[in-house]
Short mmCIF file of C-alpha atoms and ligand atoms in Angstrom, two decimals:
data_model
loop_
_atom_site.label_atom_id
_atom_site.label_comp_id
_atom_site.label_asym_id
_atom_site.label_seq_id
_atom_site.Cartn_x
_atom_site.Cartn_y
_atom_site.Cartn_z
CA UNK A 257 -4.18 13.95 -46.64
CA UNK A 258 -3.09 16.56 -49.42
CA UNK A 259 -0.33 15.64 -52.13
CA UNK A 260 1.17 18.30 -49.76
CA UNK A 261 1.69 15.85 -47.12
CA UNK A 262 5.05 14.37 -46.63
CA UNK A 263 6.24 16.05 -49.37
CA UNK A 264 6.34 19.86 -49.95
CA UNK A 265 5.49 19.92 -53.67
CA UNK A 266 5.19 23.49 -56.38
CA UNK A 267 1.17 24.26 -55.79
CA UNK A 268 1.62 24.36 -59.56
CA UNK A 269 3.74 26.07 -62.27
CA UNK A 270 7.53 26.18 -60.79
CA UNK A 271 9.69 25.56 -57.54
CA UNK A 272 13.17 24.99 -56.58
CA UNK A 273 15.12 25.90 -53.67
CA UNK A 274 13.71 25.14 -49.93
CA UNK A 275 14.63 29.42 -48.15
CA UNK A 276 14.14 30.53 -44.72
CA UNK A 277 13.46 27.43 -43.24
CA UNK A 278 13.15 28.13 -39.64
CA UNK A 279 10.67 27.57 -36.94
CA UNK A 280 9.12 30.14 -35.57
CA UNK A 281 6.43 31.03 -33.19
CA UNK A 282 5.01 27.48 -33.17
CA UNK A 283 5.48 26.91 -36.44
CA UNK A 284 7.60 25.50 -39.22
CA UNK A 285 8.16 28.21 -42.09
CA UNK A 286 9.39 26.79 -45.36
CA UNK A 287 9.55 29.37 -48.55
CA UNK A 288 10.86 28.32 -51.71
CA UNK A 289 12.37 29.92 -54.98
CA UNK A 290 8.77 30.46 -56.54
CA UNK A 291 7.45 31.37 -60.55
CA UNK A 292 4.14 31.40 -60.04
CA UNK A 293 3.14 32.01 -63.78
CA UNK A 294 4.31 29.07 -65.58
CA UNK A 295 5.81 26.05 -64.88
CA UNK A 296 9.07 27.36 -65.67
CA UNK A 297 12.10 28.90 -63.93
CA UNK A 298 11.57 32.87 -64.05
CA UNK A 299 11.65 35.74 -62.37
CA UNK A 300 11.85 34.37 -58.74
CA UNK A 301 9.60 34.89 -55.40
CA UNK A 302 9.60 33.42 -52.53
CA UNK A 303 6.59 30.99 -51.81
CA UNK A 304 5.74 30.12 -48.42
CA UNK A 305 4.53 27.04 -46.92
CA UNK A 306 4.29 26.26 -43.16
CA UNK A 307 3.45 23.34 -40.75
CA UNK A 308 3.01 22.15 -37.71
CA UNK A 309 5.13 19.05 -37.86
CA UNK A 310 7.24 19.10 -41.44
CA UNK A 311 4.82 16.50 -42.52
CA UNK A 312 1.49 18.26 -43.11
CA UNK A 313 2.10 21.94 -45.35
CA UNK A 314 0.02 24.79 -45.87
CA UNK A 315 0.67 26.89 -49.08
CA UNK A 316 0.71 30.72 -48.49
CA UNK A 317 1.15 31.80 -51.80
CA UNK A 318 4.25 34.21 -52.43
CA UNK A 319 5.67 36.27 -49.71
CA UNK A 320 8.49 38.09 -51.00
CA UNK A 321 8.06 39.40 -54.83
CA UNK A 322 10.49 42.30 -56.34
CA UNK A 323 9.81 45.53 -55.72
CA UNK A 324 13.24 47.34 -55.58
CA UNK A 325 15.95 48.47 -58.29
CA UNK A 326 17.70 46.01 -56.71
CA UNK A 327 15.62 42.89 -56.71
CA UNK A 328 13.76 43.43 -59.78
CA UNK A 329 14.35 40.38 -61.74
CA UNK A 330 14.28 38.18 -58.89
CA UNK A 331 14.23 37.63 -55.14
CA UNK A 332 16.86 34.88 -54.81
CA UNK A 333 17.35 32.10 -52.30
CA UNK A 334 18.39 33.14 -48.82
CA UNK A 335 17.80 31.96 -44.93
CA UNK A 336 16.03 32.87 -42.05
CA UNK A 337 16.97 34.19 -38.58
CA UNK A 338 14.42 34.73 -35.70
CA UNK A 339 16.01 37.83 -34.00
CA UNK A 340 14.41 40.33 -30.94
CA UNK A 341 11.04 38.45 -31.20
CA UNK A 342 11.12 39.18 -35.40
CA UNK A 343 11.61 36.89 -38.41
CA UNK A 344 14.48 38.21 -40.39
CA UNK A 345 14.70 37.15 -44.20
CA UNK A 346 18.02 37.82 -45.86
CA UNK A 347 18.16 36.74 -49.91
CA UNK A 348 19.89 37.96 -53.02
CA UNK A 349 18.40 40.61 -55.14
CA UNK A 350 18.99 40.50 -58.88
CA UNK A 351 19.03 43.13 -61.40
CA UNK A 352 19.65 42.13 -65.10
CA UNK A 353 22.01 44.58 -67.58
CA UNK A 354 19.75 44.04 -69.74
CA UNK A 355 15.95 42.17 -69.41
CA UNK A 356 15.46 40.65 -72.74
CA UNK A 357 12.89 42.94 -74.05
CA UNK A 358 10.64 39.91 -75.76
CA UNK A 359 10.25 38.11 -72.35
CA UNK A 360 11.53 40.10 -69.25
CA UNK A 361 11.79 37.32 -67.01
CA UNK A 362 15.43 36.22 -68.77
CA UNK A 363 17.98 38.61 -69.65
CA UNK A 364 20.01 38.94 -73.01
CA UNK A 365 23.39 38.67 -71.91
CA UNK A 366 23.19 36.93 -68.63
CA UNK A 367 25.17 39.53 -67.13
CA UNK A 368 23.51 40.93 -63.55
CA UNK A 369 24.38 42.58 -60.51
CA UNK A 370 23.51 40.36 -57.30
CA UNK A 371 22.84 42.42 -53.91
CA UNK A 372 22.29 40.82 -50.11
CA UNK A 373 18.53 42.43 -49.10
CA UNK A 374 17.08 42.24 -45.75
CA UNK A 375 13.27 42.43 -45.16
CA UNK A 376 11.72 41.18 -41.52
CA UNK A 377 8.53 40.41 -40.39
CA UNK A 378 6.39 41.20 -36.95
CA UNK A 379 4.80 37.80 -37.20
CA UNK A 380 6.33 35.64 -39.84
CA UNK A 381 3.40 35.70 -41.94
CA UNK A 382 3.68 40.03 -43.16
CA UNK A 383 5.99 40.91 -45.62
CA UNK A 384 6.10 44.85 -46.08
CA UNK A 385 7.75 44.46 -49.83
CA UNK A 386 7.47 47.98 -50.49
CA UNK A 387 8.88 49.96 -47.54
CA UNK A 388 10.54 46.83 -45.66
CA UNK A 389 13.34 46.11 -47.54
CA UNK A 390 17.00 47.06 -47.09
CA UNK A 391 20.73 46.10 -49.09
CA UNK A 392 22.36 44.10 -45.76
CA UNK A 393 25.62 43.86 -49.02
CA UNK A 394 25.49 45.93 -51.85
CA UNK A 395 26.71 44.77 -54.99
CA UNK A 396 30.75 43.36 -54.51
CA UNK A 397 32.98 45.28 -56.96
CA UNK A 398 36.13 44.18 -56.21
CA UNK A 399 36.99 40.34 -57.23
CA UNK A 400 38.83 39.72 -54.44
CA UNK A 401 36.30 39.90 -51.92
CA UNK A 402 33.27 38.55 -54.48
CA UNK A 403 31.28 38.26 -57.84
CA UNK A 404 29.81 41.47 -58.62
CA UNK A 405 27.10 38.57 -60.21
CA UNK A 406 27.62 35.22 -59.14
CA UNK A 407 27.61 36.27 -55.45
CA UNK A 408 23.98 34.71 -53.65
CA UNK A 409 22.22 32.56 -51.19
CA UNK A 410 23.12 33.78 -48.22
CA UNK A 411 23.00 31.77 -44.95
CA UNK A 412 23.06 33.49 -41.39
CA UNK A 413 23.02 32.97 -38.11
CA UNK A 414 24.53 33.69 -34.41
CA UNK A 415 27.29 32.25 -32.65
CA UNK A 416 27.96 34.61 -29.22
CA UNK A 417 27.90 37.71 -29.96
CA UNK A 418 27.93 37.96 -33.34
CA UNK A 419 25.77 37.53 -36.46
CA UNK A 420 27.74 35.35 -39.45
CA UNK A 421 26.49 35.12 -42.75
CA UNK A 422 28.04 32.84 -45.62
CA UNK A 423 27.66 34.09 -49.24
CA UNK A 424 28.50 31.45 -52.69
CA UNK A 425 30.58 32.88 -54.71
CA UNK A 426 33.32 32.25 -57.23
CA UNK A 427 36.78 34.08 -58.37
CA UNK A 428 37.09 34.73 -61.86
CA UNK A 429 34.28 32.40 -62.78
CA UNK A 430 37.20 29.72 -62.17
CA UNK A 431 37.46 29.11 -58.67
CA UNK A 432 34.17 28.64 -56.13
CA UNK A 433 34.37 30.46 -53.23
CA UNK A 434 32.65 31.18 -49.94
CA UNK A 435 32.37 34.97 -48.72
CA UNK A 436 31.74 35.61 -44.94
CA UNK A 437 29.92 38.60 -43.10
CA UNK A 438 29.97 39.36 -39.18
CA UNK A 439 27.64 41.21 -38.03
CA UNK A 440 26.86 42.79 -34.35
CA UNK A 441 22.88 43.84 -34.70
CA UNK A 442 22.02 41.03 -37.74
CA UNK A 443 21.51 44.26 -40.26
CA UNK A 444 24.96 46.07 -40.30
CA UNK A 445 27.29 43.95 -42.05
CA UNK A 446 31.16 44.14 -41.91
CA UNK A 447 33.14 42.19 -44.91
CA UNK A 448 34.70 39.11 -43.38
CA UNK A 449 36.65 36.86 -45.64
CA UNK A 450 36.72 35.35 -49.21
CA UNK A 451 37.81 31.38 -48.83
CA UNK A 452 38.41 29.83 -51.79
CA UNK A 453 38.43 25.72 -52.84
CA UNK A 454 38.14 23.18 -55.37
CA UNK A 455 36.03 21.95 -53.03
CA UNK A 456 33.36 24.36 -54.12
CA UNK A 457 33.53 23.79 -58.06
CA UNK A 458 33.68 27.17 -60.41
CA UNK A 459 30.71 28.70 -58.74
CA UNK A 460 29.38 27.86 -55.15
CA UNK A 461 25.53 28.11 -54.30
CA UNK A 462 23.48 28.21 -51.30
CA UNK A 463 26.46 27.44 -49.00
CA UNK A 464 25.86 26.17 -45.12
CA UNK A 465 27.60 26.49 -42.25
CA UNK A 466 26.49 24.77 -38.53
CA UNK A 467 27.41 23.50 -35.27
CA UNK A 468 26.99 19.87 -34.33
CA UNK A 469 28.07 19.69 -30.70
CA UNK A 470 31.39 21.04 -31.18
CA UNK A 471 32.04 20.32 -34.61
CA UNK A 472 31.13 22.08 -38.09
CA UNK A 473 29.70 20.87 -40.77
CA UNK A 474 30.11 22.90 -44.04
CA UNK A 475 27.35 21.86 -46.57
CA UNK A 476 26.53 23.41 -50.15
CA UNK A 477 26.22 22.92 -53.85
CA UNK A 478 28.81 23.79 -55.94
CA UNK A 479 28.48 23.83 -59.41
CA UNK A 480 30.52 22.41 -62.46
CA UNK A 481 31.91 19.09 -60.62
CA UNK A 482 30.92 16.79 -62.69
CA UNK A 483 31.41 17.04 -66.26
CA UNK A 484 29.34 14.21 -67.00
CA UNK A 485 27.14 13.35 -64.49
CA UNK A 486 24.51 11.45 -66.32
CA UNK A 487 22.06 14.77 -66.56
CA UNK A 488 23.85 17.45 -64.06
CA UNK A 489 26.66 18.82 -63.30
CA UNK A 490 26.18 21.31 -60.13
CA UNK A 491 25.77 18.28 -57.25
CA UNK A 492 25.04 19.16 -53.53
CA UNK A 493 28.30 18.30 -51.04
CA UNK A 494 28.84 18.08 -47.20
CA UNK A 495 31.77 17.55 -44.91
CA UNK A 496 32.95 18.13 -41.68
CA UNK A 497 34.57 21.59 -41.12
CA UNK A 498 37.23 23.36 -39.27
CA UNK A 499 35.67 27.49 -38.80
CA UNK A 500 37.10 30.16 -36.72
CA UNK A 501 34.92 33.11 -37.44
CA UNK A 502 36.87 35.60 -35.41
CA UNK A 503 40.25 34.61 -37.26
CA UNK A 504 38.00 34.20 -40.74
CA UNK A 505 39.21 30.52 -41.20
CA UNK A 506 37.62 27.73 -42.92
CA UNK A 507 39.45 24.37 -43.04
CA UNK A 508 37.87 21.83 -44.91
CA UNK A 509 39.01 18.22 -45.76
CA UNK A 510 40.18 16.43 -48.90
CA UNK A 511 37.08 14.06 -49.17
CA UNK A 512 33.61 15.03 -49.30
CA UNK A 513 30.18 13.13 -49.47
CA UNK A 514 27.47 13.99 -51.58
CA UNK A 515 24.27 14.54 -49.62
CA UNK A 516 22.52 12.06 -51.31
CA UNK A 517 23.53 9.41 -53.66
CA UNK A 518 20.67 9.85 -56.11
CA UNK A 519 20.94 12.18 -58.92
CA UNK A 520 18.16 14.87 -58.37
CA UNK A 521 18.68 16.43 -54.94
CA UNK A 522 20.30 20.24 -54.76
CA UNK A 523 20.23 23.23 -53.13
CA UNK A 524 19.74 21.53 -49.56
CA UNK A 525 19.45 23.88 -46.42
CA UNK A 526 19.47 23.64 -42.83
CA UNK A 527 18.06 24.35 -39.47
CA UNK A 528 17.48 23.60 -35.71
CA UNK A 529 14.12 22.13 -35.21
CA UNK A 530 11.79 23.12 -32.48
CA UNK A 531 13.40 20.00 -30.05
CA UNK A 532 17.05 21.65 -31.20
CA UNK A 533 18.24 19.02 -33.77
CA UNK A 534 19.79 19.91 -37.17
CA UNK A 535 17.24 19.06 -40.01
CA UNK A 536 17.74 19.49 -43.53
CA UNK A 537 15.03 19.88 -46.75
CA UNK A 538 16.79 19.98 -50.19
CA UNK A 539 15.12 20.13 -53.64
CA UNK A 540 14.51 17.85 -55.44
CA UNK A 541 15.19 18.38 -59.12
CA UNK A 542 12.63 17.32 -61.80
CA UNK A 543 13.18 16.43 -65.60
CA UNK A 544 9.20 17.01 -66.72
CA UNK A 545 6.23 18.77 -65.77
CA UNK A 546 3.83 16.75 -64.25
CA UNK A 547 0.41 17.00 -65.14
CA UNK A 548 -1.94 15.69 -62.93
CA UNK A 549 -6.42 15.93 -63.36
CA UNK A 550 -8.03 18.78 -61.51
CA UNK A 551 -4.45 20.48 -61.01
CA UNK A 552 -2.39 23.05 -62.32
CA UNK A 553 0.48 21.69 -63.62
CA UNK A 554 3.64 21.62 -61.53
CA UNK A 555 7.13 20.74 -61.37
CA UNK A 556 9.63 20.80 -58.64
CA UNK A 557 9.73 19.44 -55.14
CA UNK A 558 11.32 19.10 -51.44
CA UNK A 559 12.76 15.96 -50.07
CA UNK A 560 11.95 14.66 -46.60
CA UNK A 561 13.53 16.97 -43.62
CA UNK A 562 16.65 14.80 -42.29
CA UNK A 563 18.19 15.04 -39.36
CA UNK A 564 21.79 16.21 -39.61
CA UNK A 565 24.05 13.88 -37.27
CA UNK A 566 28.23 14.19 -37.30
CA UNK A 567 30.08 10.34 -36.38
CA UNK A 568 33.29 9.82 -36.26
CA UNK A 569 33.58 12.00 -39.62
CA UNK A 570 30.70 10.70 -41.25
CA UNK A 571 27.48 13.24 -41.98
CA UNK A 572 24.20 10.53 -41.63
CA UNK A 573 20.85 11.57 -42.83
CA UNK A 574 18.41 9.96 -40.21
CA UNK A 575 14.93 10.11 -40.87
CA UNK A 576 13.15 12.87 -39.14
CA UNK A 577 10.82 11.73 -35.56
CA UNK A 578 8.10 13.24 -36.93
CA UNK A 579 7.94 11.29 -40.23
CA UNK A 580 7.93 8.35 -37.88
CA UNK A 581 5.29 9.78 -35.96
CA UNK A 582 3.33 10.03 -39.14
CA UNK A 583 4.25 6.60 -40.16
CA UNK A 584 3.22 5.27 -36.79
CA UNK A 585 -0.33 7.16 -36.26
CA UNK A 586 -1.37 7.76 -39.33
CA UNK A 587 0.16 5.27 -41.89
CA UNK A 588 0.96 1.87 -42.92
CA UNK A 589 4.59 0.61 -42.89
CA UNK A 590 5.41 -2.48 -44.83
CA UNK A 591 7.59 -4.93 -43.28
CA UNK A 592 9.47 -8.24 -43.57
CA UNK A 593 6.41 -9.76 -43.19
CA UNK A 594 4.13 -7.91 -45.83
CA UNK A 595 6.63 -8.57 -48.08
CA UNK A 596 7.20 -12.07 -48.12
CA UNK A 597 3.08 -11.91 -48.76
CA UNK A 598 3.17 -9.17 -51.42
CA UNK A 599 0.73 -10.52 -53.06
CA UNK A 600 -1.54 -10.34 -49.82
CA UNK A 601 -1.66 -6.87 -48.21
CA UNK A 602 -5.00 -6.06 -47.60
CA UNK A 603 -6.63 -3.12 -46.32
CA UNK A 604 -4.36 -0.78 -47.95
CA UNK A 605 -5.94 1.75 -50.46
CA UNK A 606 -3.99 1.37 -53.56
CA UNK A 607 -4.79 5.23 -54.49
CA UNK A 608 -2.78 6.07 -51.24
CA UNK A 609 0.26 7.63 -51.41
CA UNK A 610 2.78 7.77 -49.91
CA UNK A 611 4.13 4.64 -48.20
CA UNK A 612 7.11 3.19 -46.29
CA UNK A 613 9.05 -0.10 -46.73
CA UNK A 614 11.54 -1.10 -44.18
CA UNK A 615 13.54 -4.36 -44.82
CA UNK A 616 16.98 -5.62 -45.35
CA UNK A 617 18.62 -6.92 -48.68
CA UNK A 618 21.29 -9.72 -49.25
CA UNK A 619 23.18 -9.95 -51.81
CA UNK A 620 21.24 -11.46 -54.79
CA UNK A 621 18.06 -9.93 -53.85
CA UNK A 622 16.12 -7.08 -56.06
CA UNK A 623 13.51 -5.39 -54.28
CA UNK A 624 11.01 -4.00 -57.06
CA UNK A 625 8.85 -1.19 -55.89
CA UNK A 626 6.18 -0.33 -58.60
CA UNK A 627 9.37 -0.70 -61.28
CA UNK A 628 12.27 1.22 -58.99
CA UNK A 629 14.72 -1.51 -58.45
CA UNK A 630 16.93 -1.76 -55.56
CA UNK A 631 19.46 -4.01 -54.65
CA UNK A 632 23.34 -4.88 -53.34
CA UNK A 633 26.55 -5.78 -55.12
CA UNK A 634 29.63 -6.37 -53.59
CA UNK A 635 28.33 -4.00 -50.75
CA UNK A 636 27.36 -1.03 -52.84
CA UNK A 637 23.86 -0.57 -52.80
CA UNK A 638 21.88 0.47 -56.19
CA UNK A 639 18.42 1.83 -57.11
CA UNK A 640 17.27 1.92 -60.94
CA UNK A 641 15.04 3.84 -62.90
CA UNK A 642 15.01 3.02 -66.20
CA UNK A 643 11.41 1.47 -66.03
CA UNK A 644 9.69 4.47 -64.50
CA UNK A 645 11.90 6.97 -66.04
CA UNK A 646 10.95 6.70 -69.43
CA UNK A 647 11.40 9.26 -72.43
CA UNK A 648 13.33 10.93 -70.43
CA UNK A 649 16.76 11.30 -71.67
CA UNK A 650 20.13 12.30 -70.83
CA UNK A 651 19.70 11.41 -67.30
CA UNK A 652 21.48 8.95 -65.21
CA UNK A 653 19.32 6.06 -64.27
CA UNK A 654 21.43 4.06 -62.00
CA UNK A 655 22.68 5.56 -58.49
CA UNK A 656 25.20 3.68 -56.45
CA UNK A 657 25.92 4.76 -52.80
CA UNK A 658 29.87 4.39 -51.64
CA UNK A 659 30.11 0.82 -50.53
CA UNK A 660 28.90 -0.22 -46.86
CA UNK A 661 30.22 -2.90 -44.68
CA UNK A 662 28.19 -5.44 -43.25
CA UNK A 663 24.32 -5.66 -43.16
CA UNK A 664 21.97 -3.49 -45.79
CA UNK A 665 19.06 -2.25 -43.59
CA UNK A 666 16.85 -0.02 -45.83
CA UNK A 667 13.97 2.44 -45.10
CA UNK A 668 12.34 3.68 -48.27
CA UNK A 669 9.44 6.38 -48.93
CA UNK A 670 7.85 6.12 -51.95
CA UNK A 671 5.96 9.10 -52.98
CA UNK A 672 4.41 9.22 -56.21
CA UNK A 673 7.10 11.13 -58.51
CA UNK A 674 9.77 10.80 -55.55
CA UNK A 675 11.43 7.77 -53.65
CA UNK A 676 14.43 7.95 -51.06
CA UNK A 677 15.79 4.63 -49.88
CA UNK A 678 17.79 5.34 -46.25
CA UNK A 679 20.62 3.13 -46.10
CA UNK A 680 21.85 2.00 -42.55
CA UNK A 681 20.10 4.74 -40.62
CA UNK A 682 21.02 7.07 -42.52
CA UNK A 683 24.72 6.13 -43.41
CA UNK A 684 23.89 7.15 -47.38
CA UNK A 685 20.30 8.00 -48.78
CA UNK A 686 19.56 7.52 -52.59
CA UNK A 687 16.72 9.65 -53.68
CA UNK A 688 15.10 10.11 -56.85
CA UNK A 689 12.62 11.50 -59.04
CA UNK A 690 10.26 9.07 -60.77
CA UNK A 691 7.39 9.60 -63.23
CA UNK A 692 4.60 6.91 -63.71
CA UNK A 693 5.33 4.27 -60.93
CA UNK A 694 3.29 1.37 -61.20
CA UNK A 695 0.99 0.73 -58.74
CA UNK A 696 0.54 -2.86 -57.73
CA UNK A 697 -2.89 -4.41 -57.36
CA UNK A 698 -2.08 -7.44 -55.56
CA UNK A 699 0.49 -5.56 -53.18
CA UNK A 700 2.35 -3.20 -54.59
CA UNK A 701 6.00 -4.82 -53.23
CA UNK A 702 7.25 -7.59 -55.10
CA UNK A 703 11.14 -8.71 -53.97
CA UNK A 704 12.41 -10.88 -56.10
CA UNK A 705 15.49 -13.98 -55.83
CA UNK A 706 17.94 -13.52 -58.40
CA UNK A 707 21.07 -15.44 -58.58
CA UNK A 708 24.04 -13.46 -59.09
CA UNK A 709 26.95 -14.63 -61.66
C1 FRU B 269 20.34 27.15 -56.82
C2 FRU B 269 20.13 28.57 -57.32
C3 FRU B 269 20.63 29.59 -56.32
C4 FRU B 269 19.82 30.80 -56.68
C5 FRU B 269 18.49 30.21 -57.06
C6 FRU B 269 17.77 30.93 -58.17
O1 FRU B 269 19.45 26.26 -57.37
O2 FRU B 269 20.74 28.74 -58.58
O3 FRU B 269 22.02 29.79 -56.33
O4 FRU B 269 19.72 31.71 -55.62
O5 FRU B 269 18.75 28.87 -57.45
O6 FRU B 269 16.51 30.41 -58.37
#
């Protein structure tokens, strides 16, 4: 086992958003918004990781890297589409106005020009960055169909006979927006539509569009909807959706549910697995480098994949087969019954990470995993923090899901600077980032009685 198990983690200095996630040719390709200099967002790359099973990852290194006029301060995040036997890449290119001449990797005015670039691959593992790239969009002029800069992350993929691909975008700087290409060959693109909502903030990112049986589900992080959110204001959001793509119509409810419940997770993105079910990997945001003996240091990881399941309105999260494959063949679970004897698990190495608690909580009880607290009141279900969170400010340390009827069955994986807590199969997940979780000796689960008042 590598820290790279379970958990897709920066192989050192700086990640954030999960691109091109796909599987292809056997195997699971996951790149990610990459600086591999310092531990630091900067001019971005795409790293590339695959696997097997989205449990066990390979580093790569970087695959994409700017080359062009058009991409030269930063290959931004984008999607993947397996087309005529290729892998097709599409992601935003970025050219600053002006690269701030004391350190080119930020720009003076934050002013830029954002293209849509193409580049594909015979085998999913070449990238030809010097003669294989192409503009799929050039740079949107006119403010009624785009951003001429805040216009990225572009999502595609086929329905029939044609090729859609869903841009974030905003009008004025005011309103987010979505923008939507068709396409008939997946590199000609014809301008669709510009739909615009409060749903999507001031500025939408890395917007997602997909089929569940029948229905759509429109996911994506749009940015400036909280004011005050205890840390961050740009928050990842899902619902179901109404789309017509030949009329160019997106219909979208009043309510929508946050991904996840904890405070960290963004920039989430989606696709079919090799059995056909909708999976998604997010990123998880993180507050503080972590340094670590024998590694370079690194911040930024992925959550869990999740499988993406529409009910009667509600999006669930379910926890992926092959994580319970791992679970079952290669890992210990604790249960009701390891946790009533906390104090007597045996045969578990204490150095191992990560591990898996499944039980259920009633009112008045606090489950305490290495100093992450978790618990129910009044049927909202809470995880805290504050004791493995510390000198860390400006962050919220309390999450709350929506509150749940009936029974609280939880499934939590706690990795070392990352733990998501599944509520209900799925119903709401919680996940957050955690630095210097204590490691219990004598078991490492305590769950305590408290009385409520
Ligand atoms: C979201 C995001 C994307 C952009 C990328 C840049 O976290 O801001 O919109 O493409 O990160 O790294």
């Amino acid at each position: 086992m590598t820290r790279h198990t379970l958990h897709l983690k920066a192989p050192g200095n700086w990640i954030n958003d999960p691109n091109g996630f796909i599987y292809y040719k056997g195997r699971y390709h996951l790149f990610y918004q990459y600086f591999p200099y310092a531990p630091v967002w900067g001019t971005m790359h795409w790293g590339h990781a695959v696997s097997r099973d989205l449990v066990h990852w390979e580093h790569l290194g970087a695959a994409l890297f700017p080359t062009r006029y058009e991409d030269q301060n930063g290959c931004f995040s984008g999607s993947a589409l397996e087309h005529e036997g290729k892998l097709y890449l599409y992601y935003t290119g970025i050219h600053y106005d002006m690269p701030d001449p004391a350190n080119i990797h930020t720009c003076l005015n934050d002013e830029f020009t954002a293209s849509q670039l193409l580049i594909s691959s015979e085998d999913g593992m070449y990238f030809d960055n010097f003669s294989g790239k192409r503009v799929a969009v050039p740079v949107i002029e006119d403010e009624n169909m785009g951003d001429r800069k805040d216009t990225r992350d572009p999502k595609v993929w086929r329905d029939g006979e044609y090729f859609y691909m869903i841009l974030g975008s905003t009008y004025r700087k005011e309103t987010g927006c979505a923008v939507i290409y068709k396409s008939k060959d997946a590199v000609n693109w014809e301008y669709g539509v510009q739909l615009r909502s409060e749903r999507f903030g001031r500025i939408l990112e890395c917007p997602d569009l997909f089929k569940l049986g029948q229905e759509y589900v429109f996911m994506g992080s749009p940015m400036y909807i909280e004011e005050d959110a205890g840390g961050y204001e740009h928050h990842a959001v899902c619902m179901p959706a109404e789309f017509d793509g030949e009329a160019g119509e997106l219909k979208l409810p009043e309510q929508y549910q946050y991904v996840d419940y904890g405070l960290d997770l963004y920039a989430p993105q989606t696709n079919v697995d090799r059995e056909g079910r909708r999976v998604m990997i997010a990123w998880m945001r993180m507050p503080k480098i972590v340094e670590e003996p024998g590694e370079k240091p690194w911040i930024g990881m992925m959550s869990l994949p999740r499988v993406v399941e529409l009910v009667d309105g509600h999006v669930y999260f379910r926890v992926h087969p092959e994580v319970e494959k791992f679970f079952e063949q290669e890992y210990s679970v604790l249960g009701e019954k390891e946790l009533k004897n906390a104090g007597e698990i045996s045969g578990i190495n204490i150095e191992e990470y990560p591990y898996r608690v499944q039980t259920k909580l009633k009112e008045g009880e606090i489950l305490n995993l290495g100093g992450y607290k978790i618990w129910t009141e009044r049927g909202f279900v809470k995880a805290d923090r504050s004791e493995v969170f510390a000198g860390i400010g400006g962050h919220r340390l309390v999450s709350t899901t929506p509150k749940i009827e009936g029974e609280c069955c939880l499934d939590i994986f706690v990795d070392k600077n990352l733990i998501e807590v599944f509520v209900n199969d799925g119903q709401y997940v919680i996940s957050n980032v955690v630095y210097g979780l204590r490691n219990f000796v004598r078991g490492r689960v305590e769950k305590i009685w408290e009385i409520w008042q």
